[in-house]
Coordinates of C-alpha atoms in Angstrom, one line a residue:
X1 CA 42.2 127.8 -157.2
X2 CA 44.8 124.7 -158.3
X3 CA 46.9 122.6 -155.5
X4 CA 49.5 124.7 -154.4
X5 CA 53.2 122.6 -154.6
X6 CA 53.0 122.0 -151.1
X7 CA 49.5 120.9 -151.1
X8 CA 50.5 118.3 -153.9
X9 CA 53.1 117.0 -151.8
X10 CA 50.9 116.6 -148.6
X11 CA 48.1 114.8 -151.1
X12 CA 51.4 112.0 -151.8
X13 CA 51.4 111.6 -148.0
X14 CA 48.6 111.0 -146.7
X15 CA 48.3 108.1 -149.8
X16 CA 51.6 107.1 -149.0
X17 CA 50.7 106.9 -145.1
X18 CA 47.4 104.9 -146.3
X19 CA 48.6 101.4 -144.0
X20 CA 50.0 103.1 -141.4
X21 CA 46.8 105.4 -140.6
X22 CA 44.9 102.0 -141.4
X23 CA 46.8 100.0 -138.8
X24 CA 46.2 102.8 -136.3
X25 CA 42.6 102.9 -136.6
X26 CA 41.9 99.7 -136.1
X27 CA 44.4 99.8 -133.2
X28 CA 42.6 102.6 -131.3
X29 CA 39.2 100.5 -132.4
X30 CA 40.1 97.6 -130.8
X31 CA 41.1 99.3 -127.3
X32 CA 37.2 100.6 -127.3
X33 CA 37.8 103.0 -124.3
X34 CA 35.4 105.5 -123.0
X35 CA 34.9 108.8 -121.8
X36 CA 37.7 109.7 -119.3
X37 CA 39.4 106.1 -118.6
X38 CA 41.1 106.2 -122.8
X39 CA 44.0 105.4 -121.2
X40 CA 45.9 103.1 -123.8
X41 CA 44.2 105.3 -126.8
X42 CA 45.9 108.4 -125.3
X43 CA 49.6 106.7 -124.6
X44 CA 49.5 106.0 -128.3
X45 CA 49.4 109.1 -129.6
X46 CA 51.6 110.2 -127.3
X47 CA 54.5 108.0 -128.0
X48 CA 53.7 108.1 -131.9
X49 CA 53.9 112.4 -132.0
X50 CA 56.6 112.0 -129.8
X51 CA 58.4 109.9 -131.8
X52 CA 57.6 112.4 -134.7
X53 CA 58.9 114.8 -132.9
X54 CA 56.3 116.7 -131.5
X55 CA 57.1 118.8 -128.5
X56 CA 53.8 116.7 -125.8
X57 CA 52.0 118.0 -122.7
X58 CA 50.6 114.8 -121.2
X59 CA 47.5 115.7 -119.3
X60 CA 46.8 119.0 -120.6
X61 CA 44.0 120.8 -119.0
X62 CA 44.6 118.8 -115.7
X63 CA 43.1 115.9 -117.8
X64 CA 45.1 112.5 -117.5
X65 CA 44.1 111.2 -121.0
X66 CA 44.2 114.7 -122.8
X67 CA 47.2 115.8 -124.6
X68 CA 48.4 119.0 -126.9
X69 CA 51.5 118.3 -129.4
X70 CA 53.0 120.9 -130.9
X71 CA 56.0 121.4 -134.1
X72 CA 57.4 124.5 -135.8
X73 CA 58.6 125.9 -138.4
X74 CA 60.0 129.0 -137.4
X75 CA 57.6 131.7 -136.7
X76 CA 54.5 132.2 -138.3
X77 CA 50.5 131.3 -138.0
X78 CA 49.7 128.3 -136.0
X79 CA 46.8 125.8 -137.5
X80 CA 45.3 123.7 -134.7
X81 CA 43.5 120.5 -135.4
X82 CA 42.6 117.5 -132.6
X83 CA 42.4 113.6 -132.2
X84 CA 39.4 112.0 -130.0
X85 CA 39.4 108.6 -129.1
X86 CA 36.5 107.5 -126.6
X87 CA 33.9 105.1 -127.6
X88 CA 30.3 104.5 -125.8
X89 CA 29.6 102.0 -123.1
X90 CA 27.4 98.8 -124.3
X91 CA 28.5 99.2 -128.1
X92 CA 31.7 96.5 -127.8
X93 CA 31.2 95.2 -131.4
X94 CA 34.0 93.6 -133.3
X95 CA 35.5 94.8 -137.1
X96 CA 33.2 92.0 -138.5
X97 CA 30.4 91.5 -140.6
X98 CA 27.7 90.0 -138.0
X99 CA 27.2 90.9 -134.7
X100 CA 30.1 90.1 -131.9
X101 CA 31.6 91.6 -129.6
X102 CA 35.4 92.1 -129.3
X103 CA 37.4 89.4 -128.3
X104 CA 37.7 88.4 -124.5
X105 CA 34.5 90.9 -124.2
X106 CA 30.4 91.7 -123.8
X107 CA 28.5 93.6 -125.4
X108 CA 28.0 95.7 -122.7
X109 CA 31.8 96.7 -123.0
X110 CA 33.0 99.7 -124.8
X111 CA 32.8 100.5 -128.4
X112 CA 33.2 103.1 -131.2
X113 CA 29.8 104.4 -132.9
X114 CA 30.4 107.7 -134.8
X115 CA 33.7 106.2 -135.0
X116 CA 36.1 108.7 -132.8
X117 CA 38.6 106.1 -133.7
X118 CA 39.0 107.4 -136.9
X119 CA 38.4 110.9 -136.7
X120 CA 41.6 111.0 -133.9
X121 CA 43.4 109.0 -137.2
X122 CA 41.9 111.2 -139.9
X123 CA 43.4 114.3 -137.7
X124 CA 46.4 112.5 -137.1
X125 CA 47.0 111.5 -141.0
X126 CA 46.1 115.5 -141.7
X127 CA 48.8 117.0 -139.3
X128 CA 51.5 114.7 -140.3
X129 CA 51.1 115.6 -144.2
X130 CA 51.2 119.3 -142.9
X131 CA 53.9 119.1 -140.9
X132 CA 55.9 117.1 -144.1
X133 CA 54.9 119.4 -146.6
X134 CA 56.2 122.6 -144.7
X135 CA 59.0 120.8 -144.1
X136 CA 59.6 120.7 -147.8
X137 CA 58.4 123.7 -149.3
X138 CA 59.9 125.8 -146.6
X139 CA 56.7 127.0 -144.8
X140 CA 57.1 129.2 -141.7
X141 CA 54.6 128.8 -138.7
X142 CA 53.8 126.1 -136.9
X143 CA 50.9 123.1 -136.1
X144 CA 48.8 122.3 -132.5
X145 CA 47.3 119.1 -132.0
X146 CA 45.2 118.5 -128.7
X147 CA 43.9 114.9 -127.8
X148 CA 40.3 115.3 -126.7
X149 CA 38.9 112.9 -124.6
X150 CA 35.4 112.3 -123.5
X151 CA 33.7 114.1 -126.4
X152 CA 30.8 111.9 -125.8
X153 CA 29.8 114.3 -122.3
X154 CA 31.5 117.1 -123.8
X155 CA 34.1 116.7 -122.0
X156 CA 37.3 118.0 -122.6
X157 CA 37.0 121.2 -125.1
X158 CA 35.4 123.7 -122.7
X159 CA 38.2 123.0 -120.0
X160 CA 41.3 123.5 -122.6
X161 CA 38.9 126.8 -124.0
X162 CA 39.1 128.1 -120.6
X163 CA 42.9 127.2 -120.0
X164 CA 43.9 128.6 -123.4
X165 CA 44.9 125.8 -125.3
X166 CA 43.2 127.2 -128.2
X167 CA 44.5 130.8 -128.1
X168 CA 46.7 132.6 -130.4
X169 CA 45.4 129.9 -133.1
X170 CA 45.8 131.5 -136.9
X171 CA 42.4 128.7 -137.7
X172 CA 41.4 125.6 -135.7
X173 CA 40.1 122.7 -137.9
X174 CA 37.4 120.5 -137.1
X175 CA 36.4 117.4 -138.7
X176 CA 33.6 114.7 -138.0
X177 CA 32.1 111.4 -139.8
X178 CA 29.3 112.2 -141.3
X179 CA 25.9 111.1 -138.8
X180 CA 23.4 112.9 -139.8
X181 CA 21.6 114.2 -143.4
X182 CA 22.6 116.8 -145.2
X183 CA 25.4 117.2 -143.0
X184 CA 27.6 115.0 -145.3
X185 CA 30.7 115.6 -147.4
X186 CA 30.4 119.5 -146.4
X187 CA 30.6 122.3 -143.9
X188 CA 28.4 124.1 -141.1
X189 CA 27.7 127.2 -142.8
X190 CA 25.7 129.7 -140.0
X191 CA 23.3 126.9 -138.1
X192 CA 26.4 125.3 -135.6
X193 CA 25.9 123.0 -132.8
X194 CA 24.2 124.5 -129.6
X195 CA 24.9 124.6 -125.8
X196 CA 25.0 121.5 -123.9
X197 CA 25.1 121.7 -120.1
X198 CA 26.2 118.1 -118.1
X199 CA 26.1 117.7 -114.4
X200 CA 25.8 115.5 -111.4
X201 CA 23.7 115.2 -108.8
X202 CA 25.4 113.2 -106.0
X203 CA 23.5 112.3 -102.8
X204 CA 24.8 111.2 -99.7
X205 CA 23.3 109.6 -96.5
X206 CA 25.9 110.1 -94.0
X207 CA 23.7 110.9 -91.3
X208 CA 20.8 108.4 -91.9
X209 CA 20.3 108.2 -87.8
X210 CA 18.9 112.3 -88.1
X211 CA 16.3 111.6 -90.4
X212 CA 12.4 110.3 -89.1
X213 CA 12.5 109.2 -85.1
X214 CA 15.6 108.2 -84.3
X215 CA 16.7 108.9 -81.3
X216 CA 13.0 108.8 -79.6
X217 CA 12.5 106.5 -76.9
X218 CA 10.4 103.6 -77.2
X219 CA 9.3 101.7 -74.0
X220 CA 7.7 98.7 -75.6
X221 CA 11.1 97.7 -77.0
X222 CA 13.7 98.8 -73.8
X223 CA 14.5 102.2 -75.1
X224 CA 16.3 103.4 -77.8
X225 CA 17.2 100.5 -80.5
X226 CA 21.0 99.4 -79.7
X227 CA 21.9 100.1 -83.3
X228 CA 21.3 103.2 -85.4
X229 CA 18.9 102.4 -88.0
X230 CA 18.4 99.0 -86.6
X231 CA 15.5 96.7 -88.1
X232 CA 13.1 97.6 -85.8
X233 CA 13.9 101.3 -86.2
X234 CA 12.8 104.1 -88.8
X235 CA 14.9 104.0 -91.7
X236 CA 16.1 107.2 -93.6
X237 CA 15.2 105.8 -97.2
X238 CA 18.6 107.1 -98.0
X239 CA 20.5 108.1 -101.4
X240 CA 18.7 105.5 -103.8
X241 CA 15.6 106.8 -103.1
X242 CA 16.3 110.3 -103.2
X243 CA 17.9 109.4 -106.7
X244 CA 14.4 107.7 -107.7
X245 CA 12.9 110.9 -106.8
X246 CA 15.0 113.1 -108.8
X247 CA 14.5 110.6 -111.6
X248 CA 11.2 110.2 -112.0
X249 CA 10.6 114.4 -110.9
X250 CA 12.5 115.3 -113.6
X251 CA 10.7 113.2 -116.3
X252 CA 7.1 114.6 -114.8
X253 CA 8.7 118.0 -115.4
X254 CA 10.5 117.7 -118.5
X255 CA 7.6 119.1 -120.3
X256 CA 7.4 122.1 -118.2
X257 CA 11.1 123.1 -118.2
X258 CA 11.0 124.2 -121.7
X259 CA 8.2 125.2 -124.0
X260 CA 8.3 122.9 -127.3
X261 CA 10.7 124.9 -129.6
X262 CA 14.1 125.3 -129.9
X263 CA 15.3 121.2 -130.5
X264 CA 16.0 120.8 -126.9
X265 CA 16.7 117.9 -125.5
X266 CA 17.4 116.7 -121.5
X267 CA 18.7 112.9 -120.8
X268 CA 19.6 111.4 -117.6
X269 CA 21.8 108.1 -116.6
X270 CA 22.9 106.4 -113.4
X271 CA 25.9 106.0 -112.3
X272 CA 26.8 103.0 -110.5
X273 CA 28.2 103.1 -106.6
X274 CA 28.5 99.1 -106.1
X275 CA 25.9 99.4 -103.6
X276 CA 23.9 95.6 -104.3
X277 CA 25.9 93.8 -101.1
X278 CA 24.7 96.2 -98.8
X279 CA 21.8 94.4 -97.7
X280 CA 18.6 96.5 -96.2
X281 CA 21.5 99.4 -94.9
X282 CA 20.0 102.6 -96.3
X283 CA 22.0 103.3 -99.8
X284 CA 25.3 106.2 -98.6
X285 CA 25.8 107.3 -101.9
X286 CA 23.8 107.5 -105.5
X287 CA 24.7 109.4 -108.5
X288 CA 22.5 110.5 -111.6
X289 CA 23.8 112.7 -114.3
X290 CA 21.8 114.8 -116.5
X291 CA 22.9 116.5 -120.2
X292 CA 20.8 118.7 -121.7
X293 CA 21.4 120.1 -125.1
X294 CA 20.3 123.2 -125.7
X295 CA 20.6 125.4 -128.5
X296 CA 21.5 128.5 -126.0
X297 CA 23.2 128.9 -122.9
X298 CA 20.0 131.0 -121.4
X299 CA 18.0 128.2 -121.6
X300 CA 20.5 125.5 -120.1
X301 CA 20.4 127.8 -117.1
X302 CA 16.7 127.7 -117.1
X303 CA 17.0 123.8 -116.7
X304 CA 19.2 123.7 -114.6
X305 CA 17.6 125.9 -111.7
X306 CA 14.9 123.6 -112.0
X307 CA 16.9 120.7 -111.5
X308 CA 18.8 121.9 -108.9
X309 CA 15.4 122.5 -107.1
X310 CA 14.3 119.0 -107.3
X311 CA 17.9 117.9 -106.4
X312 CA 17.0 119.6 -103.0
X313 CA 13.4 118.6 -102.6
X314 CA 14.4 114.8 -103.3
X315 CA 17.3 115.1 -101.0
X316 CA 15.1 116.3 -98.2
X317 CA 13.1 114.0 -98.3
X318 CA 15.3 110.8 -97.7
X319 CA 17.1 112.1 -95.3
X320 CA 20.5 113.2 -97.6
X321 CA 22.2 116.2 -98.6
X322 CA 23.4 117.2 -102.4
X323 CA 26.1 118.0 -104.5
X324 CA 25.9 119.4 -107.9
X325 CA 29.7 118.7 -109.6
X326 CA 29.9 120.1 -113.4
X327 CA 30.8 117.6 -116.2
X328 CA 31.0 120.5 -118.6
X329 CA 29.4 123.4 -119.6
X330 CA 29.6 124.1 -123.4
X331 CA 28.7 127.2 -125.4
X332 CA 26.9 127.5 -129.0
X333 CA 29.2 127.4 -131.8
X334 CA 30.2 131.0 -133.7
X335 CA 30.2 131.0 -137.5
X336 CA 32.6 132.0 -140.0
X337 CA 31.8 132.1 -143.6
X338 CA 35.3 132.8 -144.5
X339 CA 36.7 129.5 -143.2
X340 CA 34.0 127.5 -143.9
X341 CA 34.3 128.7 -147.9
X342 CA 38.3 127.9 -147.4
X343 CA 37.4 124.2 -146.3
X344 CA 34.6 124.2 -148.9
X345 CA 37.2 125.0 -151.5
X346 CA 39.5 121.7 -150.6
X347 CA 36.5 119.1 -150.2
X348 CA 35.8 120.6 -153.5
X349 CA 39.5 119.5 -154.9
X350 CA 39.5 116.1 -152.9
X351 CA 36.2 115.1 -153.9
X352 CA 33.6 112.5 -151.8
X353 CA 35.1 108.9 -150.5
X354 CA 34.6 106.0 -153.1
X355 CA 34.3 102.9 -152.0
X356 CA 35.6 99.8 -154.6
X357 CA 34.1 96.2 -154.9
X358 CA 35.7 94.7 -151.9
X359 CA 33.9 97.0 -149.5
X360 CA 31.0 97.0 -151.0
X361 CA 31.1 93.5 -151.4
X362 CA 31.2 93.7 -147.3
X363 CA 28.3 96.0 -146.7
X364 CA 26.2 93.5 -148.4
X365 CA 27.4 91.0 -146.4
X366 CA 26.7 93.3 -143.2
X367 CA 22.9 93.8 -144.8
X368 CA 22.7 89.7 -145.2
X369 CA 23.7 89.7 -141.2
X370 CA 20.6 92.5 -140.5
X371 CA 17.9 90.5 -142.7
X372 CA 18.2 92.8 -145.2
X373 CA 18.7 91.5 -149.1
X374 CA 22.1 92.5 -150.1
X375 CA 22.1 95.2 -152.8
X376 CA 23.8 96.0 -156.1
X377 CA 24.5 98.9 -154.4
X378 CA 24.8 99.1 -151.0
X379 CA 25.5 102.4 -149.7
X380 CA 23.6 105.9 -148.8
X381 CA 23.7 107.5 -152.0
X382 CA 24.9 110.8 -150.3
X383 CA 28.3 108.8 -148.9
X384 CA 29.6 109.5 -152.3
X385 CA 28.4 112.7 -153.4
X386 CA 29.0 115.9 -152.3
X387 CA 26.7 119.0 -151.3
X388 CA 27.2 122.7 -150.9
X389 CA 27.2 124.4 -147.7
X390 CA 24.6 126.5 -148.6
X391 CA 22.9 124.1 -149.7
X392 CA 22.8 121.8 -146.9
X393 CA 21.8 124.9 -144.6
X394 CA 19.2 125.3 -146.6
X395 CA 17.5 121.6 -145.9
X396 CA 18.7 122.0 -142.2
X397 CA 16.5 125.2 -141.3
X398 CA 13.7 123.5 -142.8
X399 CA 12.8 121.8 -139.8
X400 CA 13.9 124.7 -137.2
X401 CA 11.6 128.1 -136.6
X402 CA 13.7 131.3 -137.6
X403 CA 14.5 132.2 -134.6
X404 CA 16.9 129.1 -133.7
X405 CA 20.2 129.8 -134.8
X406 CA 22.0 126.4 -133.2
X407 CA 21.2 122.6 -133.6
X408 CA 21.8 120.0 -132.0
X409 CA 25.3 119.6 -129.7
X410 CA 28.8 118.9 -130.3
X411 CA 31.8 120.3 -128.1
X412 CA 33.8 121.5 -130.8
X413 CA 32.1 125.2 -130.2
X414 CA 34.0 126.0 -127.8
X415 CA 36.8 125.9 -130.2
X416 CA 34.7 128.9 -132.3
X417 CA 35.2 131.5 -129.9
X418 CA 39.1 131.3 -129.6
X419 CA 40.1 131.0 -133.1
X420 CA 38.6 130.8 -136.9
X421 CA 36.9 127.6 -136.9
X422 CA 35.4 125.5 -139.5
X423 CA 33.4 122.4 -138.8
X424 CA 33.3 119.9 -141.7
X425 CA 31.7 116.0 -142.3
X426 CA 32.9 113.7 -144.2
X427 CA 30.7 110.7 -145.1
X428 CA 31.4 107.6 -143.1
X429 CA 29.9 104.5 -144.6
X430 CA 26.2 104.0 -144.1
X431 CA 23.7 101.6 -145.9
X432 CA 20.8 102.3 -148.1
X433 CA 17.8 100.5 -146.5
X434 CA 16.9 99.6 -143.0
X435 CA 16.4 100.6 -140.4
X436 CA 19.7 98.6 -139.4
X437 CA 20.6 97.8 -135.7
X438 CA 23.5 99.6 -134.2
X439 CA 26.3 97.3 -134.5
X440 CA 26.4 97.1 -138.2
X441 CA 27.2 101.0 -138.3
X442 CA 29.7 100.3 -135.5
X443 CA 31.3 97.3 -137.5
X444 CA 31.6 99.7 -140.9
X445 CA 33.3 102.0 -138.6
X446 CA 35.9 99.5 -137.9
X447 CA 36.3 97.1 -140.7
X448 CA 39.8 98.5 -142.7
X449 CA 38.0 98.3 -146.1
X450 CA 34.7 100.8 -145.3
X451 CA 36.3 102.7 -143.1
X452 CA 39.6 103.6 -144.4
X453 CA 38.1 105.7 -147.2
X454 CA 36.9 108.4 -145.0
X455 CA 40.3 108.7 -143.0
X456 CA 42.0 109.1 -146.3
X457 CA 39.9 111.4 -147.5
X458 CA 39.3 113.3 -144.1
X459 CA 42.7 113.8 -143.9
X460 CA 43.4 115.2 -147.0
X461 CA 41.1 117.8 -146.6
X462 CA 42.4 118.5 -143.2
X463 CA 46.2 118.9 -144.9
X464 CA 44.6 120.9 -147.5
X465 CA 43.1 123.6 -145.7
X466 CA 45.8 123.7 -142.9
X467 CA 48.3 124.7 -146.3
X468 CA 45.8 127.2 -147.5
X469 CA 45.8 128.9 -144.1
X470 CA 49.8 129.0 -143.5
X471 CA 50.3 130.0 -147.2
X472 CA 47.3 131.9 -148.1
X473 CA 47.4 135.6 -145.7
X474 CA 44.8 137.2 -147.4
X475 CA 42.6 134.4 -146.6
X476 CA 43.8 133.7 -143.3
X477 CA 43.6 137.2 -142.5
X478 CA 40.2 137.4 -143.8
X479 CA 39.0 134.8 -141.4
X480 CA 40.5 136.0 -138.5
X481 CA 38.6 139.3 -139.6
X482 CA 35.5 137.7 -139.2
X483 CA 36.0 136.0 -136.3
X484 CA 36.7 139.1 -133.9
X485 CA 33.8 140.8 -135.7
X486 CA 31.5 138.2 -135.1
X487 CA 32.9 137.7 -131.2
X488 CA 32.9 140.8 -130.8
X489 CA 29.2 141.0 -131.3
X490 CA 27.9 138.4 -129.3
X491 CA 31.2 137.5 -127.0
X492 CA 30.6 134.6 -124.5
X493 CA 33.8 133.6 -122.0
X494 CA 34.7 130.4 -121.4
X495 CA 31.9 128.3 -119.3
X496 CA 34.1 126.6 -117.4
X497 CA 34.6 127.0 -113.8
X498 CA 35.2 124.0 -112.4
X499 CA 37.5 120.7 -112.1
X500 CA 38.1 117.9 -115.3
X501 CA 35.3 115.5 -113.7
X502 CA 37.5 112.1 -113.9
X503 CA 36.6 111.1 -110.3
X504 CA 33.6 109.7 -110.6
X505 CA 32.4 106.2 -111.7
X506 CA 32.7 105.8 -115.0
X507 CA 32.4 102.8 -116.5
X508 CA 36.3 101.5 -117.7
X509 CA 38.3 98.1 -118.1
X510 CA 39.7 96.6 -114.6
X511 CA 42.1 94.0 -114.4
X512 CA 41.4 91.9 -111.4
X513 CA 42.0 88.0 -110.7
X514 CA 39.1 86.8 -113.0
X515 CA 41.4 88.4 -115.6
X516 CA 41.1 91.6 -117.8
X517 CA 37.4 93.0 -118.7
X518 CA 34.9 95.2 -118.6
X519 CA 34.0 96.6 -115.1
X520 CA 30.8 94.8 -115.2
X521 CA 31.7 91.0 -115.1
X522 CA 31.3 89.3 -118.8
X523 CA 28.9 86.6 -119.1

């Protein structure tokens, strides 16, 4: 099927926007932010859809760095599409071509890896050619764009699911660079992402002086010790040990939890409670999360009763008590042939990202930083060549049994059960060779000459198939078809029943008298 006029015109914009959407990604790279403290990513794209005019719920979801703009048309269908924007702790590497980290930083400071910062631009660049090209072809209906932070715990997405901010949705788009083979410069055809479960398990010692022989009179020493958990006294071992018991439990047990199919996975880190000028007081608080990805919900709750058992038994026995608090609970993802073929269709007409001398000229220079000789050709052979759907689905059950229907975890399926959905990759830039060390995917992610490609490209598609679905109403109507079918079969309600998690420690930027950093002091 040719461009449509309108899809023409939206084609001229997002070339036409190419600086602007350049400028921005780099902008929301260098702010390196992560899950649930994005704060100067999120006021961005709320003053810049604002100032386009978008009608913007700050906070959406009860979320203070989420966000849903909406525009209309008049009345008619409603395409959704997103922005994230939160990078990953210890990955604060600058748009260069050797390792370093951002200015003023450490390493240890926040950076982009898959890189969020452009997808929230490539989304951004999509929605704005839309919104133009209804404008002026004189499309009814009308565009939702949600900002969702904290992807990286699958965060946000199954608290707007269960508010509704993805109801009443004519199609929802979802694009993601490219990270893993063959998912590149294509879409999920029936194997989507599975279930992922995060939690954590907080103990607290607030009553150390109840734990061991406190309180038990002791003649050789005059009595009772004059201060509760004195030197002399029994000591409850407190919160840091009961969070070394539920640490090193759950890695005895891992094995155990879940037989060895299925592509599960279960991954644990600490958060910190600034406890190290406490001296030999027993620790009051210690927090360890756990996320599990799963590829179905049954088996997430298997884990988790486990867990929750030897969250008990550790507390226990160092003299604590425990809370469980959610951090999300996300369901598999639901397929739908007819959107994924309507996406297909417009990567089809777009074609693959090309990069030109210049940026290749940079990857080799990125290869000469890793040790690697610089090649005639630098880049994954796949970046610039596309691959069917079925194709691709093909290669991906090779490594699965039959009876696995999900891989691996992304939040986006929540999205599936509100609204046709299609989940497409667009390749990112990657080098042939390696293995490379992390940062020199992170630089390509950020550097204005490798990156930009994808955004351009990403975004095209994204205008593309938004057009298709607000013109198109046999093939709108046929995904919406399939969607209630297909929920209908199998329907699974929103997971989430609890608070947006933002509370807790997470690591973020401070500004304090030694100046502006990251929350662990720079070296």
């Amino acid at each position: 099927m040719p461009l449509s006029d309108a899809q023409s015109s939206a084609i001229a914009h997002v070339k036409g926007a190419a600086d602007d959407l350049s400028q921005g990604c780099a902008t929301i790279f260098s702010y390196g932010e992560t899950a649930w403290r994005e704060y100067r990513s999120v006021a961005w794209y709320v003053d810049r859809l604002r100032a386009e005019g978008f009608d913007v719920e700050e906070g959406s979801g009860g979320m203070p760095t989420a966000f849903c703009a909406q525009w209309a048309n008049g009345d008619g269908p409603v395409v959704g599409m997103y922005a994230e924007y939160d990078a990953v702790p210890a990955n604060c590497q600058a748009a260069d071509v050797m390792r370093a980290p951002r200015a003023g930083l450490d390493y240890a400071a926040g950076g982009h890896t898959d890189p969020h910062s452009a997808l929230g631009m490539a989304g951004l660049g999509g929605l704005l050619a839309t919104r133009a090209a209804m404008e002026k072809h004189g499309i009814k209906g009308g565009l939702r764009f949600t900002g969702e932070p904290a992807e990286k715990l699958r965060g946000s997405k199954p608290i707007h699911a269960a508010k509704g901010y993805y109801d009443g949705l004519a199609g929802i788009l979802s694009f993601h660079p490219f990270y893993m083979l063959p998912m590149c410069n294509t879409v999920r055809w029936d194997t989507h992402c599975g279930a992922a479960y995060a939690m954590i398990y907080r103990f607290i010692c607030d009553t150390p002086e109840g734990w061991g022989a406190q309180g038990v009179s002791d003649a050789r020493h005059g009595g009772d010790a004059p201060i509760p958990q004195s030197h002399s006294d029994v000591r409850a071992p407190g919160a840091n040990d009961a969070l070394v018991m539920m640490y090193h439990s759950a890695r005895f047990l891992r094995d155990a939890m879940l037989s060895h199919q299925g592509g599960w996975s279960i991954s644990e880190s600490i958060l910190s409670t600034g406890q190290a000028t406490a001296d030999n007081l027993p620790a009051t608080l210690a927090d360890i999360q756990y996320m599990m990805r799963v590829p179905t919900i049954a088996m997430a709750e298997r884990v988790t009763a486990q867990l929750d058992a030897l969250a008990e038994s550790a507390a226990a026995a160092t003299g604590c008590r425990v809370e469980r608090h959610w951090v999300s609970k996300s369901r598999h993802g639901l397929a739908n042939h007819a959107m994924a073929g309507l996406v297909w269709e417009q990567i089809q007409k777009v074609g693959a990202p090309v990069w030109g001398a210049a940026a290749k000229d940079i990857m080799r220079q990125v290869q000469e930083s890793c040790g690697v000789a610089p090649m005639d050709d630098p880049i994954l052979p796949a970046c610039e060549a596309l691959i069917d759907p079925q194709e691709a689905e093909a290669i991906l059950r090779r490594d699965l049994p039959p009876s696995q229907l999900n891989s691996t975890s992304d939040d986006y399926t929540d999205m599936t059960w509100h609204a046709p959905t299609a989940r497409f990759y667009i390749a990112r830039p990657a080098l042939r060779g390696g293995p490379y060390p992390a940062w020199a995917m992170n630089a390509l992610g950020g550097i204005p000459a490798t990156i930009d490609p994808m955004v351009q490209v990403a975004a095209q598609v994204l205008a593309l198939s938004a057009l298709r679905l607000l013109e198109d109403v046999e093939a709108r109507t046929a995904a919406m078809d399939e969607f209630q079918r297909r929920k209908a079969e199998g329907d699974t309600p929103p997971l989430c029943d609890y608070d947006p998690p933002i509370d807790f420690k997470w690591p973020e930027y401070v500004q304090t008298p030694r100046g502006f950093g990251w929350h662990i002091p720079t070296g």
